[in-house]
Short mmCIF file of C-alpha atoms in Angstrom, two decimals:
data_model
loop_
_atom_site.label_atom_id
_atom_site.label_comp_id
_atom_site.label_asym_id
_atom_site.label_seq_id
_atom_site.Cartn_x
_atom_site.Cartn_y
_atom_site.Cartn_z
CA MET A 1 -35.81 132.52 23.21
CA ASP A 2 -32.33 134.27 24.04
CA VAL A 3 -33.57 137.73 25.14
CA SER A 4 -30.31 139.31 23.59
CA GLU A 5 -32.02 137.83 20.46
CA VAL A 6 -34.18 140.88 21.07
CA VAL A 7 -32.64 144.27 21.81
CA LEU A 8 -34.70 148.05 22.83
CA LEU A 9 -33.12 151.09 22.13
CA ASP A 10 -35.36 152.82 24.36
CA PHE A 11 -36.06 155.94 27.02
CA TRP A 12 -38.22 156.03 29.36
CA ALA A 13 -40.29 158.91 28.87
CA SER A 14 -40.83 158.03 24.95
CA LEU A 15 -44.56 158.17 23.64
CA PHE A 16 -42.94 155.94 20.85
CA CYS A 17 -40.82 153.46 23.01
CA MET A 18 -44.33 152.80 24.67
CA ARG A 19 -45.48 151.64 21.57
CA VAL A 20 -42.73 148.86 21.00
CA LYS A 21 -42.57 147.62 24.46
CA ILE A 22 -46.42 147.15 24.49
CA ALA A 23 -45.96 145.81 20.73
CA LEU A 24 -43.46 142.96 22.39
CA ALA A 25 -46.02 142.40 25.23
CA GLU A 26 -48.38 141.84 23.43
CA LYS A 27 -47.13 139.13 21.84
CA GLY A 28 -44.98 137.52 24.81
CA VAL A 29 -41.33 138.38 23.41
CA GLN A 30 -38.81 139.11 25.85
CA TYR A 31 -36.48 140.99 24.85
CA ASP A 32 -33.44 143.23 26.13
CA CYS A 33 -34.22 146.71 27.09
CA LYS A 34 -31.07 149.76 27.26
CA GLU A 35 -32.14 152.60 27.96
CA GLU A 36 -30.85 155.78 25.83
CA ASN A 37 -29.50 158.41 27.45
CA LEU A 38 -30.34 160.95 24.34
CA ALA A 39 -27.98 163.93 25.32
CA ASN A 40 -25.40 161.85 24.73
CA LYS A 41 -26.57 159.83 22.85
CA SER A 42 -24.67 155.75 22.42
CA GLN A 43 -22.58 154.44 19.62
CA LEU A 44 -25.39 151.27 19.17
CA LEU A 45 -27.87 153.70 18.85
CA LEU A 46 -25.85 155.82 16.34
CA GLN A 47 -24.45 152.57 14.71
CA MET A 48 -28.08 151.41 14.66
CA ASN A 49 -30.02 154.60 13.28
CA PRO A 50 -27.39 156.29 11.30
CA VAL A 51 -30.30 158.01 9.38
CA HIS A 52 -32.17 159.61 12.41
CA LYS A 53 -29.52 159.26 15.21
CA LYS A 54 -33.65 158.47 17.30
CA ILE A 55 -34.86 156.23 19.39
CA PRO A 56 -36.75 153.42 19.63
CA VAL A 57 -34.98 150.98 17.86
CA LEU A 58 -35.75 147.15 18.00
CA ILE A 59 -32.63 145.33 16.89
CA HIS A 60 -33.37 141.98 16.28
CA HIS A 61 -31.09 139.09 15.61
CA GLY A 62 -28.40 141.69 15.04
CA LYS A 63 -30.60 143.87 12.54
CA PRO A 64 -32.07 147.32 13.46
CA ILE A 65 -35.79 148.24 12.67
CA SER A 66 -36.44 152.16 13.51
CA GLU A 67 -39.59 153.85 13.38
CA SER A 68 -42.56 153.24 15.58
CA ASN A 69 -45.07 152.07 13.79
CA ILE A 70 -43.13 149.93 11.48
CA ILE A 71 -41.34 148.69 14.50
CA VAL A 72 -45.38 147.83 15.58
CA GLN A 73 -45.59 145.97 12.32
CA TYR A 74 -42.86 144.68 12.43
CA ILE A 75 -43.82 142.89 15.33
CA ASP A 76 -46.48 141.59 14.18
CA GLU A 77 -45.49 139.92 11.33
CA ALA A 78 -42.14 138.88 12.93
CA TRP A 79 -43.93 136.80 15.63
CA GLN A 80 -47.71 136.45 13.45
CA ASN A 81 -47.68 132.61 14.87
CA LYS A 82 -48.00 134.85 18.05
CA HIS A 83 -51.41 135.77 18.99
CA PRO A 84 -53.04 137.79 18.71
CA PRO A 85 -52.44 139.52 16.07
CA LEU A 86 -51.94 143.29 16.13
CA LEU A 87 -52.95 144.56 12.62
CA PRO A 88 -56.63 142.97 10.59
CA SER A 89 -55.89 140.30 7.99
CA ASP A 90 -58.79 142.41 5.92
CA PRO A 91 -56.29 144.38 3.93
CA TYR A 92 -59.00 147.23 3.81
CA LEU A 93 -58.75 147.10 7.44
CA LYS A 94 -55.48 147.16 7.87
CA ALA A 95 -55.21 150.27 5.82
CA GLN A 96 -58.04 151.80 8.30
CA ALA A 97 -55.51 150.99 10.93
CA ARG A 98 -52.64 152.34 9.33
CA PHE A 99 -54.75 155.58 8.55
CA TRP A 100 -55.43 156.36 12.31
CA ALA A 101 -52.01 155.34 13.95
CA ASP A 102 -50.99 158.31 10.77
CA PHE A 103 -53.82 160.65 12.16
CA VAL A 104 -52.22 160.43 16.15
CA ASP A 105 -48.57 161.26 14.76
CA LYS A 106 -49.51 164.06 12.43
CA LYS A 107 -52.58 165.64 15.00
CA ILE A 108 -52.24 164.22 18.68
CA ASN A 109 -49.05 164.15 19.01
CA ASP A 110 -48.56 167.87 16.78
CA GLY A 111 -51.12 168.98 19.53
CA ALA A 112 -49.40 167.77 22.58
CA ARG A 113 -46.15 169.52 21.66
CA ARG A 114 -47.92 172.68 21.25
CA ILE A 115 -49.60 172.87 24.04
CA TRP A 116 -46.81 172.86 25.97
CA SER A 117 -44.23 174.69 23.59
CA THR A 118 -46.32 177.76 23.62
CA LYS A 119 -48.08 180.47 25.59
CA GLY A 120 -50.98 183.28 25.66
CA GLU A 121 -53.17 183.02 22.66
CA GLU A 122 -51.17 180.33 20.98
CA LEU A 123 -51.62 177.78 23.50
CA GLU A 124 -55.29 178.70 23.68
CA LYS A 125 -55.27 178.09 19.96
CA ALA A 126 -53.43 174.41 20.62
CA LYS A 127 -55.59 173.59 23.57
CA ARG A 128 -59.09 174.22 20.76
CA GLU A 129 -57.46 172.27 17.77
CA PHE A 130 -56.09 169.09 20.20
CA ILE A 131 -59.42 168.75 21.95
CA GLU A 132 -60.65 168.70 18.47
CA TRP A 133 -58.71 165.94 16.62
CA LEU A 134 -59.47 164.06 20.00
CA ASN A 135 -63.35 164.41 18.91
CA VAL A 136 -62.24 163.03 15.65
CA LEU A 137 -61.08 160.19 17.36
CA GLU A 138 -64.49 160.43 19.51
CA GLU A 139 -66.22 160.00 16.07
CA GLN A 140 -63.98 157.05 14.94
CA LEU A 141 -64.89 155.11 18.11
CA GLY A 142 -68.62 155.37 18.41
CA ASP A 143 -69.83 152.50 20.32
CA LYS A 144 -67.19 150.62 20.00
CA ALA A 145 -64.68 148.92 22.38
CA TYR A 146 -61.29 150.24 20.47
CA LEU A 147 -60.88 152.35 17.95
CA MET A 148 -60.63 149.89 14.83
CA GLY A 149 -63.73 147.17 16.72
CA GLU A 150 -63.81 144.70 19.55
CA SER A 151 -60.01 144.15 19.18
CA PHE A 152 -57.51 145.89 21.07
CA GLY A 153 -54.32 146.35 18.30
CA TYR A 154 -52.46 148.59 16.05
CA ALA A 155 -54.12 151.78 16.00
CA ASP A 156 -55.03 151.67 20.06
CA ILE A 157 -51.31 150.71 20.67
CA ALA A 158 -50.26 154.22 18.38
CA MET A 159 -52.34 156.56 20.79
CA VAL A 160 -52.65 154.98 24.00
CA PRO A 161 -49.34 155.87 25.33
CA PHE A 162 -50.67 159.36 25.12
CA TYR A 163 -52.51 158.41 28.07
CA CYS A 164 -49.37 158.99 30.68
CA TRP A 165 -49.24 162.63 28.62
CA PHE A 166 -53.16 163.60 29.82
CA TYR A 167 -52.48 164.65 33.47
CA ALA A 168 -48.87 166.85 31.95
CA LEU A 169 -50.91 168.06 29.21
CA GLU A 170 -54.26 168.86 31.62
CA THR A 171 -51.99 171.02 34.24
CA ILE A 172 -50.01 173.07 31.48
CA GLY A 173 -52.61 173.99 29.93
CA LYS A 174 -55.53 174.33 32.60
CA MET A 175 -58.23 171.80 30.69
CA SER A 176 -59.96 168.61 31.38
CA ILE A 177 -59.46 166.18 28.49
CA GLU A 178 -62.12 163.65 30.23
CA LYS A 179 -64.47 166.36 30.25
CA GLU A 180 -63.93 167.41 26.68
CA CYS A 181 -63.33 164.18 25.07
CA PRO A 182 -65.33 161.20 27.31
CA LYS A 183 -64.92 158.46 25.14
CA VAL A 184 -61.57 158.95 24.07
CA VAL A 185 -60.37 158.86 27.74
CA ALA A 186 -62.85 156.06 28.78
CA TRP A 187 -61.23 153.98 25.67
CA MET A 188 -57.39 155.38 27.48
CA LYS A 189 -58.80 153.80 30.76
CA ARG A 190 -59.93 150.44 29.29
CA CYS A 191 -56.54 150.12 27.85
CA MET A 192 -54.85 150.14 30.71
CA GLU A 193 -56.87 147.30 31.88
CA ARG A 194 -54.24 145.54 30.09
CA GLU A 195 -51.37 144.58 31.44
CA SER A 196 -49.65 144.92 28.46
CA VAL A 197 -49.85 148.41 28.45
CA SER A 198 -50.24 149.24 31.59
CA LYS A 199 -46.87 147.99 32.66
CA SER A 200 -45.53 150.01 29.27
CA LEU A 201 -46.75 153.39 30.83
CA PRO A 202 -44.74 155.73 33.12
CA ASP A 203 -46.36 157.13 36.01
CA PRO A 204 -48.32 160.26 35.11
CA HIS A 205 -46.87 162.06 37.31
CA LYS A 206 -43.32 161.16 36.79
CA VAL A 207 -44.30 162.23 33.30
CA TYR A 208 -45.24 165.62 33.77
CA GLU A 209 -42.00 166.44 36.07
CA PHE A 210 -40.31 165.34 33.15
CA ARG A 211 -41.47 167.69 31.30
CA LEU A 212 -41.90 170.28 33.47
CA GLN A 213 -38.04 170.54 33.91
CA LYS A 214 -37.55 170.38 30.12
CA LEU A 215 -39.76 173.68 29.60
CA ASN A 216 -38.05 175.21 32.86
CA ASN A 217 -34.24 174.46 31.00
CA LYS A 218 -35.87 175.67 27.92
CA THR A 219 -36.93 179.68 30.12
CA THR A 220 -33.10 179.29 31.85
#
């Protein structure tokens, strides 16, 4: 397969782009990665995602697919002959996997962003709520290896990129996620043992420096 058949419009620090990279790696799909400057978006990005003008965008045979969870589902279906499947075949379990991916987007992502966008009492509240949401994931994990059972898949892909944000969240929020949510961190570490994950996530310290720079820019 010519890599030009598959193009990812990417930004290195984007959790959502990381999801797509993990899914492509799990399926063994070769692709051309084009790094975007989000302060000066390319004409290709504006053309391929005219509605939201955001990354990631997967371009397959010249046709764009946007929104990370939708892209991951597309990858699973477009390369369904390549193993392993990312979504369960059972309709109920498939719905559950989608539910947890949606939970990550609505609760975990929002909670993380509030930790580094607030101060004082609001920050303390954001930290408490973030840990509460992670505890919900701990309950779902139980004694399972992965979020939906013994196989790595769609729901895990939705969450695992947050692992490279944990250092920044702990440093900025002066908190210990592992102390509060040991099962979640053990699960993240288990996911990191997969080459598809470890090669798709940037260094947490680099993410922290990037986040710190953005915070400093907001206050100047």
